Amino acid sequence: MKLLEDRIQKDGIVLDGDVLKVGSFLNQQLDVPFLSEICKEFYRLYRDAGVNKILTIEASGIAIAALTAQYFNVPVVFAKKAKSANVASDVYKGTVKSYTHGVVVEAVVSKEYLHKNDRLLLIDDFLAKGSALEGLLEIAKASGATVVGAGVAVEKAYQGGGDGLRAEGIRVESLAKIASMSKKDGIVFC
Amino acid sequence: MKLLEDRIQKDGIVLDGDVLKVGSFLNQQLDVPFLSEICKEFYRLYRDAGVNKILTIEASGIAIAALTAQYFNVPVVFAKKAKSANVASDVYKGTVKSYTHGVVVEAVVSKEYLHKNDRLLLIDDFLAKGSALEGLLEIAKASGATVVGAGVAVEKAYQGGGDGLRAEGIRVESLAKIASMSKKDGIVFC
């Protein structure tokens, strides 16, 4: 999606440790009018998929999930990150590794908010190795709900998470796919 | 606001420990069409205040902040919760006590996203003792920005946080103000 690619080229900053900083518009500052515009594309892609609920994970997925939900006119459920010890029995859970922070957390959703007749669209801001989406898929599977697919704003395609999920048969749509990035050569899209 | 009061009466559950559970529509499931409707009221209240940015705190403030920002056509900045040890020097910080979880965290915002000419509207889902808003005020003050006021969905008025802030001269607008609540007598609004 050219609109997002252009914005990433303009405002994204490649940092050490393979980090793309887009904090000025996607996290932690949220350019809401812009994000609402790009979320329209998730609706265009999934409008015929029978989505009745959007599932995301706190914190940076919440804004784009909520803005996307407006087009679908459906609720959002967000998974909370919990220390394993705190996880109660009345939740569905999935394991999420954060490569940025080097920690493993349990993502949890109360059982009352996911049902086996739900048709879920997974939404997140970033897809790198795919761990957050894998955690959400684990939660969805435990609930018996159907996952119609995933929508992410930025996919770091060279990290392989997106293709791994596609190989498992999951539909994954990314608004901007990064083929490579470095401080020296900048950001190259697929 | 009758719309929100009615919804709280219908779907809110009073739990032990003075907790009002509204997870089915405000957190962790977000009834986005409904929340967008109630956020319009924040715009009506603050439309003439020259708001150029909304400041909130992760995670449950993000959705209503983003939905409110659409009416104002402004960006959202959300404070992240950090262990004190992790707080870098390039951030503004404020202290937030969570009475629900019994912990103290630092709320931080990168200095690049708040400026002294900003006119901030603070948004959060709940106001009880006022600690989250106090933390956001501390951050705003450190940045030199002007706080035009705060908007919260649910104020537990009997806990005194809102009146404490009003006594400090902060404009605080709540969409639903709870005078008292108990399992036995239910929820009574002001």
PDB file of N, CA and C in Angstrom, chain B residues 26-106:
ATOM      1  N   LEU B  26     -16.044  -2.289  27.506  1.00  0.00           N
ATOM      2  CA  LEU B  26     -15.065  -1.208  27.653  1.00  0.00           C
ATOM      3  C   LEU B  26     -13.650  -1.755  27.763  1.00  0.00           C
ATOM      4  N   ASN B  27     -13.513  -3.038  28.172  1.00  0.00           N
ATOM      5  CA  ASN B  27     -12.200  -3.611  28.407  1.00  0.00           C
ATOM      6  C   ASN B  27     -12.411  -4.987  29.038  1.00  0.00           C
ATOM      7  N   GLN B  28     -12.066  -6.176  28.453  1.00  0.00           N
ATOM      8  CA  GLN B  28     -11.156  -6.271  27.357  1.00  0.00           C
ATOM      9  C   GLN B  28     -11.817  -6.513  26.014  1.00  0.00           C
ATOM     10  N   GLN B  29     -13.133  -6.714  26.041  1.00  0.00           N
ATOM     11  CA  GLN B  29     -13.848  -6.624  24.782  1.00  0.00           C
ATOM     12  C   GLN B  29     -14.271  -5.174  24.618  1.00  0.00           C
ATOM     13  N   LEU B  30     -14.108  -4.663  23.417  1.00  0.00           N
ATOM     14  CA  LEU B  30     -14.416  -3.263  23.146  1.00  0.00           C
ATOM     15  C   LEU B  30     -15.572  -3.211  22.165  1.00  0.00           C
ATOM     16  N   ASP B  31     -16.689  -2.699  22.615  1.00  0.00           N
ATOM     17  CA  ASP B  31     -17.826  -2.520  21.713  1.00  0.00           C
ATOM     18  C   ASP B  31     -17.588  -1.223  20.949  1.00  0.00           C
ATOM     19  N   VAL B  32     -16.851  -1.341  19.857  1.00  0.00           N
ATOM     20  CA  VAL B  32     -16.342  -0.160  19.150  1.00  0.00           C
ATOM     21  C   VAL B  32     -17.451   0.772  18.650  1.00  0.00           C
ATOM     22  N   PRO B  33     -18.511   0.253  18.011  1.00  0.00           N
ATOM     23  CA  PRO B  33     -19.561   1.190  17.575  1.00  0.00           C
ATOM     24  C   PRO B  33     -20.161   1.957  18.764  1.00  0.00           C
ATOM     25  N   PHE B  34     -20.372   1.290  19.878  1.00  0.00           N
ATOM     26  CA  PHE B  34     -20.913   1.952  21.068  1.00  0.00           C
ATOM     27  C   PHE B  34     -19.914   2.966  21.629  1.00  0.00           C
ATOM     28  N   LEU B  35     -18.650   2.564  21.748  1.00  0.00           N
ATOM     29  CA  LEU B  35     -17.644   3.468  22.318  1.00  0.00           C
ATOM     30  C   LEU B  35     -17.447   4.697  21.442  1.00  0.00           C
ATOM     31  N   SER B  36     -17.503   4.496  20.143  1.00  0.00           N
ATOM     32  CA  SER B  36     -17.373   5.639  19.233  1.00  0.00           C
ATOM     33  C   SER B  36     -18.505   6.636  19.465  1.00  0.00           C
ATOM     34  N   GLU B  37     -19.669   6.105  19.728  1.00  0.00           N
ATOM     35  CA  GLU B  37     -20.842   6.959  19.990  1.00  0.00           C
ATOM     36  C   GLU B  37     -20.657   7.765  21.281  1.00  0.00           C
ATOM     37  N   ILE B  38     -20.192   7.101  22.346  1.00  0.00           N
ATOM     38  CA  ILE B  38     -20.038   7.858  23.596  1.00  0.00           C
ATOM     39  C   ILE B  38     -18.862   8.836  23.526  1.00  0.00           C
ATOM     40  N   CYS B  39     -17.830   8.510  22.727  1.00  0.00           N
ATOM     41  CA  CYS B  39     -16.672   9.411  22.618  1.00  0.00           C
ATOM     42  C   CYS B  39     -17.040  10.736  21.952  1.00  0.00           C
ATOM     43  N   LYS B  40     -18.118  10.723  21.181  1.00  0.00           N
ATOM     44  CA  LYS B  40     -18.616  11.959  20.569  1.00  0.00           C
ATOM     45  C   LYS B  40     -18.889  13.012  21.644  1.00  0.00           C
ATOM     46  N   GLU B  41     -19.277  12.541  22.821  1.00  0.00           N
ATOM     47  CA  GLU B  41     -19.577  13.452  23.915  1.00  0.00           C
ATOM     48  C   GLU B  41     -18.323  14.195  24.395  1.00  0.00           C
ATOM     49  N   PHE B  42     -17.169  13.527  24.375  1.00  0.00           N
ATOM     50  CA  PHE B  42     -15.919  14.225  24.733  1.00  0.00           C
ATOM     51  C   PHE B  42     -15.676  15.378  23.744  1.00  0.00           C
ATOM     52  N   TYR B  43     -15.998  15.119  22.495  1.00  0.00           N
ATOM     53  CA  TYR B  43     -15.814  16.169  21.490  1.00  0.00           C
ATOM     54  C   TYR B  43     -16.768  17.337  21.740  1.00  0.00           C
ATOM     55  N   ARG B  44     -18.011  17.023  22.073  1.00  0.00           N
ATOM     56  CA  ARG B  44     -18.973  18.082  22.348  1.00  0.00           C
ATOM     57  C   ARG B  44     -18.496  18.939  23.533  1.00  0.00           C
ATOM     58  N   LEU B  45     -17.940  18.285  24.547  1.00  0.00           N
ATOM     59  CA  LEU B  45     -17.514  18.998  25.754  1.00  0.00           C
ATOM     60  C   LEU B  45     -16.263  19.844  25.523  1.00  0.00           C
ATOM     61  N   TYR B  46     -15.359  19.352  24.669  1.00  0.00           N
ATOM     62  CA  TYR B  46     -14.044  20.007  24.540  1.00  0.00           C
ATOM     63  C   TYR B  46     -13.790  20.586  23.143  1.00  0.00           C
ATOM     64  N   ARG B  47     -14.804  20.658  22.330  1.00  0.00           N
ATOM     65  CA  ARG B  47     -14.570  21.081  20.946  1.00  0.00           C
ATOM     66  C   ARG B  47     -14.006  22.483  20.828  1.00  0.00           C
ATOM     67  N   ASP B  48     -14.281  23.365  21.803  1.00  0.00           N
ATOM     68  CA  ASP B  48     -13.808  24.741  21.729  1.00  0.00           C
ATOM     69  C   ASP B  48     -12.546  24.982  22.550  1.00  0.00           C
ATOM     70  N   ALA B  49     -11.901  23.893  22.988  1.00  0.00           N
ATOM     71  CA  ALA B  49     -10.756  24.039  23.898  1.00  0.00           C
ATOM     72  C   ALA B  49      -9.405  24.068  23.174  1.00  0.00           C
ATOM     73  N   GLY B  50      -9.445  24.007  21.849  1.00  0.00           N
ATOM     74  CA  GLY B  50      -8.187  24.087  21.098  1.00  0.00           C
ATOM     75  C   GLY B  50      -7.292  22.870  21.254  1.00  0.00           C
ATOM     76  N   VAL B  51      -7.898  21.712  21.477  1.00  0.00           N
ATOM     77  CA  VAL B  51      -7.143  20.460  21.644  1.00  0.00           C
ATOM     78  C   VAL B  51      -6.368  20.126  20.361  1.00  0.00           C
ATOM     79  N   ASN B  52      -5.066  19.884  20.484  1.00  0.00           N
ATOM     80  CA  ASN B  52      -4.304  19.462  19.299  1.00  0.00           C
ATOM     81  C   ASN B  52      -3.707  18.066  19.452  1.00  0.00           C
ATOM     82  N   LYS B  53      -3.911  17.457  20.631  1.00  0.00           N
ATOM     83  CA  LYS B  53      -3.345  16.122  20.866  1.00  0.00           C
ATOM     84  C   LYS B  53      -4.067  15.496  22.049  1.00  0.00           C
ATOM     85  N   ILE B  54      -4.244  14.188  21.994  1.00  0.00           N
ATOM     86  CA  ILE B  54      -4.851  13.463  23.107  1.00  0.00           C
ATOM     87  C   ILE B  54      -3.784  12.612  23.768  1.00  0.00           C
ATOM     88  N   LEU B  55      -3.744  12.668  25.094  1.00  0.00           N
ATOM     89  CA  LEU B  55      -2.765  11.879  25.853  1.00  0.00           C
ATOM     90  C   LEU B  55      -3.506  10.851  26.703  1.00  0.00           C
ATOM     91  N   THR B  56      -3.089   9.591  26.594  1.00  0.00           N
ATOM     92  CA  THR B  56      -3.696   8.530  27.394  1.00  0.00           C
ATOM     93  C   THR B  56      -2.608   7.591  27.896  1.00  0.00           C
ATOM     94  N   ILE B  57      -3.014   6.504  28.509  1.00  0.00           N
ATOM     95  CA  ILE B  57      -2.047   5.542  29.034  1.00  0.00           C
ATOM     96  C   ILE B  57      -2.461   4.142  28.614  1.00  0.00           C
ATOM     97  N   GLU B  58      -1.461   3.316  28.261  1.00  0.00           N
ATOM     98  CA  GLU B  58      -1.801   1.957  27.851  1.00  0.00           C
ATOM     99  C   GLU B  58      -2.374   1.190  29.032  1.00  0.00           C
ATOM    100  N   ALA B  59      -3.170   0.150  28.806  1.00  0.00           N
ATOM    101  CA  ALA B  59      -3.633  -0.324  27.523  1.00  0.00           C
ATOM    102  C   ALA B  59      -5.091   0.085  27.290  1.00  0.00           C
ATOM    103  N   SER B  60      -5.884   0.107  28.350  1.00  0.00           N
ATOM    104  CA  SER B  60      -7.318   0.235  28.107  1.00  0.00           C
ATOM    105  C   SER B  60      -7.752   1.656  27.744  1.00  0.00           C
ATOM    106  N   GLY B  61      -6.882   2.641  27.904  1.00  0.00           N
ATOM    107  CA  GLY B  61      -7.232   3.992  27.457  1.00  0.00           C
ATOM    108  C   GLY B  61      -7.093   4.181  25.958  1.00  0.00           C
ATOM    109  N   ILE B  62      -6.347   3.299  25.300  1.00  0.00           N
ATOM    110  CA  ILE B  62      -5.969   3.553  23.903  1.00  0.00           C
ATOM    111  C   ILE B  62      -7.173   3.559  22.964  1.00  0.00           C
ATOM    112  N   ALA B  63      -8.071   2.622  23.129  1.00  0.00           N
ATOM    113  CA  ALA B  63      -9.192   2.532  22.185  1.00  0.00           C
ATOM    114  C   ALA B  63     -10.077   3.778  22.264  1.00  0.00           C
ATOM    115  N   ILE B  64     -10.478   4.179  23.462  1.00  0.00           N
ATOM    116  CA  ILE B  64     -11.362   5.352  23.517  1.00  0.00           C
ATOM    117  C   ILE B  64     -10.611   6.626  23.153  1.00  0.00           C
ATOM    118  N   ALA B  65      -9.308   6.667  23.422  1.00  0.00           N
ATOM    119  CA  ALA B  65      -8.532   7.831  22.987  1.00  0.00           C
ATOM    120  C   ALA B  65      -8.511   7.910  21.462  1.00  0.00           C
ATOM    121  N   ALA B  66      -8.290   6.775  20.805  1.00  0.00           N
ATOM    122  CA  ALA B  66      -8.237   6.766  19.336  1.00  0.00           C
ATOM    123  C   ALA B  66      -9.600   7.116  18.737  1.00  0.00           C
ATOM    124  N   LEU B  67     -10.657   6.579  19.325  1.00  0.00           N
ATOM    125  CA  LEU B  67     -11.999   6.860  18.800  1.00  0.00           C
ATOM    126  C   LEU B  67     -12.371   8.328  19.032  1.00  0.00           C
ATOM    127  N   THR B  68     -11.934   8.893  20.151  1.00  0.00           N
ATOM    128  CA  THR B  68     -12.180  10.312  20.423  1.00  0.00           C
ATOM    129  C   THR B  68     -11.381  11.190  19.460  1.00  0.00           C
ATOM    130  N   ALA B  69     -10.145  10.779  19.199  1.00  0.00           N
ATOM    131  CA  ALA B  69      -9.261  11.562  18.326  1.00  0.00           C
ATOM    132  C   ALA B  69      -9.833  11.733  16.931  1.00  0.00           C
ATOM    133  N   GLN B  70     -10.643  10.776  16.512  1.00  0.00           N
ATOM    134  CA  GLN B  70     -11.243  10.899  15.182  1.00  0.00           C
ATOM    135  C   GLN B  70     -12.143  12.123  15.078  1.00  0.00           C
ATOM    136  N   TYR B  71     -12.854  12.442  16.148  1.00  0.00           N
ATOM    137  CA  TYR B  71     -13.732  13.618  16.116  1.00  0.00           C
ATOM    138  C   TYR B  71     -12.917  14.912  16.108  1.00  0.00           C
ATOM    139  N   PHE B  72     -11.823  14.911  16.864  1.00  0.00           N
ATOM    140  CA  PHE B  72     -10.976  16.103  16.938  1.00  0.00           C
ATOM    141  C   PHE B  72     -10.015  16.208  15.747  1.00  0.00           C
ATOM    142  N   ASN B  73      -9.830  15.078  15.029  1.00  0.00           N
ATOM    143  CA  ASN B  73      -8.883  15.033  13.921  1.00  0.00           C
ATOM    144  C   ASN B  73      -7.459  15.359  14.394  1.00  0.00           C
ATOM    145  N   VAL B  74      -7.081  14.753  15.502  1.00  0.00           N
ATOM    146  CA  VAL B  74      -5.761  14.989  16.093  1.00  0.00           C
ATOM    147  C   VAL B  74      -5.096  13.642  16.409  1.00  0.00           C
ATOM    148  N   PRO B  75      -3.784  13.624  16.640  1.00  0.00           N
ATOM    149  CA  PRO B  75      -3.107  12.391  17.043  1.00  0.00           C
ATOM    150  C   PRO B  75      -3.311  12.053  18.520  1.00  0.00           C
ATOM    151  N   VAL B  76      -3.035  10.813  18.834  1.00  0.00           N
ATOM    152  CA  VAL B  76      -3.014  10.319  20.222  1.00  0.00           C
ATOM    153  C   VAL B  76      -1.568   9.996  20.594  1.00  0.00           C
ATOM    154  N   VAL B  77      -1.201  10.312  21.807  1.00  0.00           N
ATOM    155  CA  VAL B  77       0.061   9.803  22.358  1.00  0.00           C
ATOM    156  C   VAL B  77      -0.298   8.960  23.567  1.00  0.00           C
ATOM    157  N   PHE B  78       0.236   7.751  23.636  1.00  0.00           N
ATOM    158  CA  PHE B  78      -0.053   6.971  24.842  1.00  0.00           C
ATOM    159  C   PHE B  78       1.212   6.743  25.659  1.00  0.00           C
ATOM    160  N   ALA B  79       1.062   6.929  26.966  1.00  0.00           N
ATOM    161  CA  ALA B  79       2.158   6.659  27.888  1.00  0.00           C
ATOM    162  C   ALA B  79       2.306   5.161  28.052  1.00  0.00           C
ATOM    163  N   LYS B  80       3.552   4.716  28.070  1.00  0.00           N
ATOM    164  CA  LYS B  80       3.820   3.295  28.295  1.00  0.00           C
ATOM    165  C   LYS B  80       4.158   3.078  29.760  1.00  0.00           C
ATOM    166  N   LYS B  81       3.800   1.917  30.233  1.00  0.00           N
ATOM    167  CA  LYS B  81       4.117   1.579  31.615  1.00  0.00           C
ATOM    168  C   LYS B  81       5.456   0.843  31.642  1.00  0.00           C
ATOM    169  N   ALA B  82       6.350   1.314  32.477  1.00  0.00           N
ATOM    170  CA  ALA B  82       7.694   0.729  32.518  1.00  0.00           C
ATOM    171  C   ALA B  82       8.093   0.474  33.948  1.00  0.00           C
ATOM    172  N   LYS B  83       8.879  -0.569  34.148  1.00  0.00           N
ATOM    173  CA  LYS B  83       9.563  -0.714  35.427  1.00  0.00           C
ATOM    174  C   LYS B  83      10.528   0.460  35.564  1.00  0.00           C
ATOM    175  N   SER B  84      10.651   0.981  36.743  1.00  0.00           N
ATOM    176  CA  SER B  84      11.488   2.162  36.943  1.00  0.00           C
ATOM    177  C   SER B  84      12.885   1.988  36.356  1.00  0.00           C
ATOM    178  N   ALA B  85      13.438   0.804  36.503  1.00  0.00           N
ATOM    179  CA  ALA B  85      14.810   0.551  36.063  1.00  0.00           C
ATOM    180  C   ALA B  85      15.006   0.745  34.561  1.00  0.00           C
ATOM    181  N   ASN B  86      13.905   0.576  33.806  1.00  0.00           N
ATOM    182  CA  ASN B  86      14.017   0.642  32.347  1.00  0.00           C
ATOM    183  C   ASN B  86      13.859   2.042  31.764  1.00  0.00           C
ATOM    184  N   VAL B  87      13.595   3.015  32.615  1.00  0.00           N
ATOM    185  CA  VAL B  87      13.239   4.328  32.088  1.00  0.00           C
ATOM    186  C   VAL B  87      14.466   5.074  31.577  1.00  0.00           C
ATOM    187  N   ALA B  88      14.419   5.425  30.324  1.00  0.00           N
ATOM    188  CA  ALA B  88      15.543   6.107  29.681  1.00  0.00           C
ATOM    189  C   ALA B  88      15.485   7.610  29.971  1.00  0.00           C
ATOM    190  N   SER B  89      16.495   8.320  29.555  1.00  0.00           N
ATOM    191  CA  SER B  89      16.592   9.746  29.860  1.00  0.00           C
ATOM    192  C   SER B  89      15.814  10.612  28.873  1.00  0.00           C
ATOM    193  N   ASP B  90      15.464  10.054  27.734  1.00  0.00           N
ATOM    194  CA  ASP B  90      14.802  10.854  26.705  1.00  0.00           C
ATOM    195  C   ASP B  90      13.282  10.772  26.795  1.00  0.00           C
ATOM    196  N   VAL B  91      12.777  10.547  28.000  1.00  0.00           N
ATOM    197  CA  VAL B  91      11.329  10.441  28.196  1.00  0.00           C
ATOM    198  C   VAL B  91      10.868  11.379  29.310  1.00  0.00           C
ATOM    199  N   TYR B  92       9.603  11.778  29.204  1.00  0.00           N
ATOM    200  CA  TYR B  92       8.933  12.404  30.342  1.00  0.00           C
ATOM    201  C   TYR B  92       8.273  11.290  31.130  1.00  0.00           C
ATOM    202  N   LYS B  93       8.292  11.407  32.444  1.00  0.00           N
ATOM    203  CA  LYS B  93       7.724  10.306  33.216  1.00  0.00           C
ATOM    204  C   LYS B  93       6.804  10.777  34.339  1.00  0.00           C
ATOM    205  N   GLY B  94       5.910   9.904  34.708  1.00  0.00           N
ATOM    206  CA  GLY B  94       4.985  10.165  35.801  1.00  0.00           C
ATOM    207  C   GLY B  94       4.757   8.877  36.564  1.00  0.00           C
ATOM    208  N   THR B  95       4.449   9.004  37.823  1.00  0.00           N
ATOM    209  CA  THR B  95       4.256   7.817  38.653  1.00  0.00           C
ATOM    210  C   THR B  95       2.777   7.457  38.717  1.00  0.00           C
ATOM    211  N   VAL B  96       2.471   6.191  38.505  1.00  0.00           N
ATOM    212  CA  VAL B  96       1.090   5.711  38.532  1.00  0.00           C
ATOM    213  C   VAL B  96       0.973   4.525  39.478  1.00  0.00           C
ATOM    214  N   LYS B  97       0.072   4.669  40.459  1.00  0.00           N
ATOM    215  CA  LYS B  97      -0.195   3.541  41.354  1.00  0.00           C
ATOM    216  C   LYS B  97      -1.414   2.802  40.845  1.00  0.00           C
ATOM    217  N   SER B  98      -1.316   1.493  40.709  1.00  0.00           N
ATOM    218  CA  SER B  98      -2.492   0.707  40.375  1.00  0.00           C
ATOM    219  C   SER B  98      -3.046   0.100  41.659  1.00  0.00           C
ATOM    220  N   TYR B  99      -4.224   0.556  42.053  1.00  0.00           N
ATOM    221  CA  TYR B  99      -4.824   0.010  43.270  1.00  0.00           C
ATOM    222  C   TYR B  99      -5.367  -1.393  43.026  1.00  0.00           C
ATOM    223  N   THR B 100      -5.790  -1.636  41.785  1.00  0.00           N
ATOM    224  CA  THR B 100      -6.283  -2.971  41.455  1.00  0.00           C
ATOM    225  C   THR B 100      -5.172  -4.009  41.573  1.00  0.00           C
ATOM    226  N   HIS B 101      -4.002  -3.661  41.049  1.00  0.00           N
ATOM    227  CA  HIS B 101      -2.919  -4.644  41.022  1.00  0.00           C
ATOM    228  C   HIS B 101      -1.889  -4.440  42.126  1.00  0.00           C
ATOM    229  N   GLY B 102      -2.052  -3.357  42.892  1.00  0.00           N
ATOM    230  CA  GLY B 102      -1.152  -3.140  44.019  1.00  0.00           C
ATOM    231  C   GLY B 102       0.297  -2.888  43.643  1.00  0.00           C
ATOM    232  N   VAL B 103       0.513  -2.231  42.496  1.00  0.00           N
ATOM    233  CA  VAL B 103       1.885  -1.950  42.069  1.00  0.00           C
ATOM    234  C   VAL B 103       2.038  -0.479  41.700  1.00  0.00           C
ATOM    235  N   VAL B 104       3.277  -0.035  41.681  1.00  0.00           N
ATOM    236  CA  VAL B 104       3.592   1.315  41.238  1.00  0.00           C
ATOM    237  C   VAL B 104       4.425   1.201  39.963  1.00  0.00           C
ATOM    238  N   VAL B 105       4.012   1.923  38.925  1.00  0.00           N
ATOM    239  CA  VAL B 105       4.788   1.885  37.679  1.00  0.00           C
ATOM    240  C   VAL B 105       5.130   3.302  37.254  1.00  0.00           C
ATOM    241  N   GLU B 106       6.148   3.413  36.437  1.00  0.00           N
ATOM    242  CA  GLU B 106       6.438   4.683  35.791  1.00  0.00           C
ATOM    243  C   GLU B 106       5.711   4.693  34.456  1.00  0.00           C
TER     244      GLU B 106
END
